[in-house]
Short mmCIF file of C-alpha atoms in Angstrom, two decimals:
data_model
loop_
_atom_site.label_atom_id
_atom_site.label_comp_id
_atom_site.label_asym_id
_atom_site.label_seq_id
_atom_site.Cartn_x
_atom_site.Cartn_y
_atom_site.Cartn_z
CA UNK W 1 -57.40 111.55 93.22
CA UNK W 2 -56.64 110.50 96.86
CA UNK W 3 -53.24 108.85 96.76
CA UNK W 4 -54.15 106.79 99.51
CA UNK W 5 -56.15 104.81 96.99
CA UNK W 6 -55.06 104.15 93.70
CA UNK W 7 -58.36 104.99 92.29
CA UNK W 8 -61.84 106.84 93.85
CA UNK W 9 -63.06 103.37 94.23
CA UNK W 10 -59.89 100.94 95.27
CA UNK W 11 -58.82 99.98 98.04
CA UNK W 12 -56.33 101.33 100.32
CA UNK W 13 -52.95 100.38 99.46
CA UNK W 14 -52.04 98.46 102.19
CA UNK W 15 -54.69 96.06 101.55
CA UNK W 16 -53.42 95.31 98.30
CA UNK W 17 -51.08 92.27 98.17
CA UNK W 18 -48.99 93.08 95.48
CA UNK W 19 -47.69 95.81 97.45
CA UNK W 20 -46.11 93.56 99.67
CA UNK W 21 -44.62 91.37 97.32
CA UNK W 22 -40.43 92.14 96.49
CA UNK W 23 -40.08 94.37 99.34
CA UNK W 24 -37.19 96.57 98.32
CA UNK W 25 -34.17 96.18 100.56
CA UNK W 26 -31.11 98.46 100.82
CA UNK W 27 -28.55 99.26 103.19
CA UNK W 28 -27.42 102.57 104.88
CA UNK W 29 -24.51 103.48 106.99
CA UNK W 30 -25.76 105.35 110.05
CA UNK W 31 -25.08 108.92 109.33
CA UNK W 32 -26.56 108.17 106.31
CA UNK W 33 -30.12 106.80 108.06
CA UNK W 34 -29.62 109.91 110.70
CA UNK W 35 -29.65 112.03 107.23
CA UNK W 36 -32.60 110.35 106.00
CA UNK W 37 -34.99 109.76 109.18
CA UNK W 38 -33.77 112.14 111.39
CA UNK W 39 -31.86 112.23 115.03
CA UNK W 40 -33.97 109.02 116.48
CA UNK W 41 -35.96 108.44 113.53
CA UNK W 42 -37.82 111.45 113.83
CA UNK W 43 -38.97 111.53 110.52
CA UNK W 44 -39.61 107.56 109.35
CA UNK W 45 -43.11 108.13 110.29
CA UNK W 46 -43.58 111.28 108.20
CA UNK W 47 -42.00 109.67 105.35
CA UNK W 48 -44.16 106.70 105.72
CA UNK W 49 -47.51 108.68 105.31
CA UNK W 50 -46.20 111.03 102.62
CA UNK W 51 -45.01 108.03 100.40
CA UNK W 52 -47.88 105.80 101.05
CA UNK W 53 -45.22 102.82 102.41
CA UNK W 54 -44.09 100.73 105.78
CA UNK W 55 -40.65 101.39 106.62
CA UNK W 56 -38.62 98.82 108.86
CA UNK W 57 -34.94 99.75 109.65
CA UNK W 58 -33.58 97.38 112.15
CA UNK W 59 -29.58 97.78 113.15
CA UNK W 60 -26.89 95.48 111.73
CA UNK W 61 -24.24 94.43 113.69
CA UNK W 62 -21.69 95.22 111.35
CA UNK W 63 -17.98 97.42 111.67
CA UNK W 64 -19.67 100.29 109.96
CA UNK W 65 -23.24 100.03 111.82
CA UNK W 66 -25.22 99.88 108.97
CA UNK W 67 -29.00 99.87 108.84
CA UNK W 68 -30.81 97.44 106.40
CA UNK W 69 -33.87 99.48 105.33
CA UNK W 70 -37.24 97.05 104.28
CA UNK W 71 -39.81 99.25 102.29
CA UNK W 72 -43.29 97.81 101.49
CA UNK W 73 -46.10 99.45 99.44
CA UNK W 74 -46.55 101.03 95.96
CA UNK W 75 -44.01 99.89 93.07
CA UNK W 76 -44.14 103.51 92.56
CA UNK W 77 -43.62 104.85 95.99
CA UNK W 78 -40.94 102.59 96.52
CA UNK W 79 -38.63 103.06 93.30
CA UNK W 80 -39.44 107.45 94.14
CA UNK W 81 -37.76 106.44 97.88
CA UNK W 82 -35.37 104.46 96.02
CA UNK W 83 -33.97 107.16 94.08
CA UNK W 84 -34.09 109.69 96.54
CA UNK W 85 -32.02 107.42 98.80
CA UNK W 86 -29.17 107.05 96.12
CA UNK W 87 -29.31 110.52 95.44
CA UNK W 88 -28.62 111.18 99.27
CA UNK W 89 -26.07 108.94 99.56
CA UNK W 90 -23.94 110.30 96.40
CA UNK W 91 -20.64 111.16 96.61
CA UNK W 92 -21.83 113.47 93.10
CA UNK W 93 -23.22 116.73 95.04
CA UNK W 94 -25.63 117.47 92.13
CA UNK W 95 -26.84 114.27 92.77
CA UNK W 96 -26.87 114.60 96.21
CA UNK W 97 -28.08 118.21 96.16
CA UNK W 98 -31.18 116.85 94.02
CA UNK W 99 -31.54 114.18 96.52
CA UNK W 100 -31.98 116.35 99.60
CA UNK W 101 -34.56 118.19 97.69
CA UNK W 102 -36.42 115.41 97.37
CA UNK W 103 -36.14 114.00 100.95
CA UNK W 104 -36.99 117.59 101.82
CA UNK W 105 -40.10 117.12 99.27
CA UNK W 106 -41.14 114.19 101.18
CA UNK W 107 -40.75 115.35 104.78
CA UNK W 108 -43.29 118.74 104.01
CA UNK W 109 -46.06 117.12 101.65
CA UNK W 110 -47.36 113.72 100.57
CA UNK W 111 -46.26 112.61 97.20
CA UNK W 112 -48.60 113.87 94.93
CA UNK W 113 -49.61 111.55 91.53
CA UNK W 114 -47.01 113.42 89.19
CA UNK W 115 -43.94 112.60 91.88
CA UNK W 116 -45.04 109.07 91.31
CA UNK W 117 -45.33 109.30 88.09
CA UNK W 118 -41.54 110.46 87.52
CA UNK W 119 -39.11 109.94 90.22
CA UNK W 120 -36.89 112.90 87.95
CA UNK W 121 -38.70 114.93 87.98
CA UNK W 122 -37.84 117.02 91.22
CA UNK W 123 -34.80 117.38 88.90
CA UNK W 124 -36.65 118.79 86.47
CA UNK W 125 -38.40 121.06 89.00
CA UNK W 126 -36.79 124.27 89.07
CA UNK W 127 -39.15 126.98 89.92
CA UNK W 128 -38.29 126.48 94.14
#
């Protein structure tokens, strides 16, 4: 199945509305985007493809610098970057540990239907 399309014969996500409705929304400090995209962003665009999504992080003018991070596309895609963000951002360093795995998942590959499927299980995955 290409993951571009939900099905052989649907249409490319992006032309689905319901992917753009509820954007999800969440906030990062900036070594915590630097983490996440890279030095410059390098990897927002890599991320993007992989996890079939649009990724907007525009700069807040706040004390810490945060970053408010907009995420359109799948409900799937979005609640898999969802959880891998948390799990980066843990102070737990299982959790975070897990998390980099997945962020690491999603740099090299695109998201396969099983990923989707269960945002656990890269925990799960042990045979690295």
């Amino acid at each position: 199945v290409d993951m571009e399309t939900s099905a052989p014969s649907k249409k490319p996500w992006w032309t689905v509305p319901e992917n753009f409705h509820a954007p999800m929304v969440l906030y990062l400090e900036e070594g915590q985007e630097e983490l996440i995209f890279g030095q410059s962003d390098t990897y927002l665009r890599c991320i993007e493809v992989h996890s079939y999504t649009l990724i907007q992080l525009e700069s807040w003018f706040t004390a810490t610098g945060q970053t408010r991070v907009t995420v359109v596309g799948p409900y799937s895609a979005r609640q898999w970057l969802l959880h891998m963000m948390s799990h980066v951002i843990s102070q737990d360093s299982y959790r975070h540990a897990q998390g980099l795995k997945m962020l690491e998942h999603v740099r090299s590959q695109p998201l396969s239907e099983h990923d989707l499927e269960t945002p656990m299980s890269m925990e799960s995955n042990t045979g690295d």
